[in-house]
Structure formats: C-alpha cells, structure tokens
Coordinates of C-alpha atoms in Angstrom, one line a residue:
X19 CA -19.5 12.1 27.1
X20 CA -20.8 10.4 30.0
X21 CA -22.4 6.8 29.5
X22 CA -24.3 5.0 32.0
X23 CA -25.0 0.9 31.4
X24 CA -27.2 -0.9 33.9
X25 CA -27.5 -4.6 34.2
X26 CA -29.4 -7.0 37.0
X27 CA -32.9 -6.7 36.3
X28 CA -34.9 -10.1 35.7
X29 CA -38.1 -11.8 36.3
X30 CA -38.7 -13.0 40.1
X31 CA -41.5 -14.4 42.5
X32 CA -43.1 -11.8 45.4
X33 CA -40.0 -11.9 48.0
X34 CA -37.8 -12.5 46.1
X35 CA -34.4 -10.4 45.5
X36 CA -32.6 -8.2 42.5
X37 CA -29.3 -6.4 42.9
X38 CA -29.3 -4.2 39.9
X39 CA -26.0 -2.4 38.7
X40 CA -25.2 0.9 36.6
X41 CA -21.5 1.2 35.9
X42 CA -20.4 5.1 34.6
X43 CA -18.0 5.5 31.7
X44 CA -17.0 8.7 30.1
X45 CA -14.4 11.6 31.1
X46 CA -15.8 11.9 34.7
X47 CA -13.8 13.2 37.4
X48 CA -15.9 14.2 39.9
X49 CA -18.4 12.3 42.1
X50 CA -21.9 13.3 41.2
X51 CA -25.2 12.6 42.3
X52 CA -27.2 9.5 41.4
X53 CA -30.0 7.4 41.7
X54 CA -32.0 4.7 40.9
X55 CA -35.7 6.0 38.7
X56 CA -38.6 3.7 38.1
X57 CA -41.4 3.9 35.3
X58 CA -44.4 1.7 34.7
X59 CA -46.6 1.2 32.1
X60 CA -49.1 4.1 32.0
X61 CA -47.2 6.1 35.0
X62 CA -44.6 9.3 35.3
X63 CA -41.4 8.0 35.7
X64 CA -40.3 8.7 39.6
X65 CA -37.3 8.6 41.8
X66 CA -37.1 5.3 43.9
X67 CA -33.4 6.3 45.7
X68 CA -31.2 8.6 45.7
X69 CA -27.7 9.0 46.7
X70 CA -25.6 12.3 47.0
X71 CA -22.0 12.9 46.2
X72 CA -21.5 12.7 50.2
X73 CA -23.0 9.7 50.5
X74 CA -26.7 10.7 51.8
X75 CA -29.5 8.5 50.4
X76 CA -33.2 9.3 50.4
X77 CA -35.7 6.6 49.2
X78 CA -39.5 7.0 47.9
X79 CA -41.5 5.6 50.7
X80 CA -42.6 2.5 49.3
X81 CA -38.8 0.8 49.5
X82 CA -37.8 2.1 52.5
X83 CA -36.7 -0.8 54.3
X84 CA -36.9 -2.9 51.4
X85 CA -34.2 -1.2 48.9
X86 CA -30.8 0.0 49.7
X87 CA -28.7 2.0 46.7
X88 CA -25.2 2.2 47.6
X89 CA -22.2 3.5 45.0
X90 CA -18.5 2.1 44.5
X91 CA -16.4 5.4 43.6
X92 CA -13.3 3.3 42.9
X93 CA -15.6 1.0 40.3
X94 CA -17.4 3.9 38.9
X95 CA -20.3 1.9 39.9
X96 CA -23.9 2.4 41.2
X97 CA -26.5 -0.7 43.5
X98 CA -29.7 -1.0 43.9
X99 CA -30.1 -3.9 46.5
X100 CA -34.2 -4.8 46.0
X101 CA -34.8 -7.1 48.6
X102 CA -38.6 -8.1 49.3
X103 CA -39.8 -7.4 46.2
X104 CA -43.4 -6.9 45.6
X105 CA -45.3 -7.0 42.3
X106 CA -45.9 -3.3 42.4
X107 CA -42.3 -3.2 41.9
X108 CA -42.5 -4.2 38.6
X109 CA -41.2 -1.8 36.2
X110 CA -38.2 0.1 34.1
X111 CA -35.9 0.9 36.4
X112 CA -33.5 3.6 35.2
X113 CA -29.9 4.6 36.6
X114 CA -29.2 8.6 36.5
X115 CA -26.7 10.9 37.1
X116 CA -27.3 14.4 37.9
X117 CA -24.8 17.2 37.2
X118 CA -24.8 20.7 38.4
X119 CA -23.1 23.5 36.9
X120 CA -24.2 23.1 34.2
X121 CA -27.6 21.4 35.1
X122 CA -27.8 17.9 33.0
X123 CA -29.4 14.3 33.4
X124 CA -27.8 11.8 32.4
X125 CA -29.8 8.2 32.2
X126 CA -29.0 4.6 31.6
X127 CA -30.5 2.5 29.1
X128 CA -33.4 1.1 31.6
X129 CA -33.4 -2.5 33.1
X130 CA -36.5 -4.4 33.3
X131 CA -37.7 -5.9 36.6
X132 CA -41.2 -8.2 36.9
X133 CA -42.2 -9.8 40.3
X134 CA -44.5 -12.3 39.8
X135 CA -47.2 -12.6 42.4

C-alpha cells in the first residue's frame, strides 16, 4: 500500500515563501507520476503542478513563474517550491500520485497554506 505524507505548509505574509514536501512509502518500485492539487473553501479541487515520471512538469497558469515542483527519486520524495505567494494561494494543498495500469489516485493527507494579505 502506497502512503503519501506531506509537510511544509504554514501561515505567511503576501511574498512570502513555502517549500512543501510529500515523502512516498509503501512497496513502490517504479517512478510514477505526481503532482501537487490545491482546494479552497467552496471550490473543485484542481491541479497546480505536475511532474511526469520523465521529469516533465506542467503548472496551472496562475504559478507559473512563481511555483516550481521538483521530485528526489533517491528520497522517494516530492517539492513544491511556492515562492511569491499571494493570498489567492491560500488553500489545501494535496500531494498525489497517479498510477497507470491499473488506473489509481493516490493522495496525501492535505497541508494547509494561508498568505496573509
């Protein structure tokens, strides 16, 4: 069973920075996809980034520039660099992990992130 745990969300002011982290445990051998999916109060939950088993990312047009996800295969691990944050931002932010063959979604926990205005 795979298990995802996410940590690094917090409260910050407009500008402001989060590095938020999503570290995968289970009987995984192979390198999936994954990405980082926000939800806010009263909204569909959506894909912010995205990052394939190659390495190709693809971001939801309101962080480009701002957000960078990145993975550490050797630390099981998954980034979210936030940098620039705006209150808009604020919201659950959830890691997932897509498998193929069978077709399965696998999420973290969520992580909360506020920027304060």
């Amino acid at each position: 069973q795979v298990q995802l745990v996410e940590s690094g969300g917090g409260l910050v002011q407009a500008g402001g920075s989060l590095r938020l982290s999503c570290v995968v445990s289970g009987n995984i051998f192979e390198i999936y996809d994954m990405g980082w999916f926000r939800q806010a109060p009263g909204k569909q939950r959506e894909p912010v980034a995205t990052i394939s088993s190659i390495g190709r990312t693809s971001y939801v047009d309101s962080v480009k520039g701002r957000f960078t996800i990145s993975r550490d295969n050797a630390k099981n691990t998954l980034y979210l660099q936030m940098n620039s944050l705006k209150p808009e931002d604020t919201s659950v932010y959830y890691c997932n992990l897509r498998r193929y063959h069978p077709f399965f979604d696998y999420w973290g926990q969520g992580t909360q992130v506020t920027v304060s205005s």
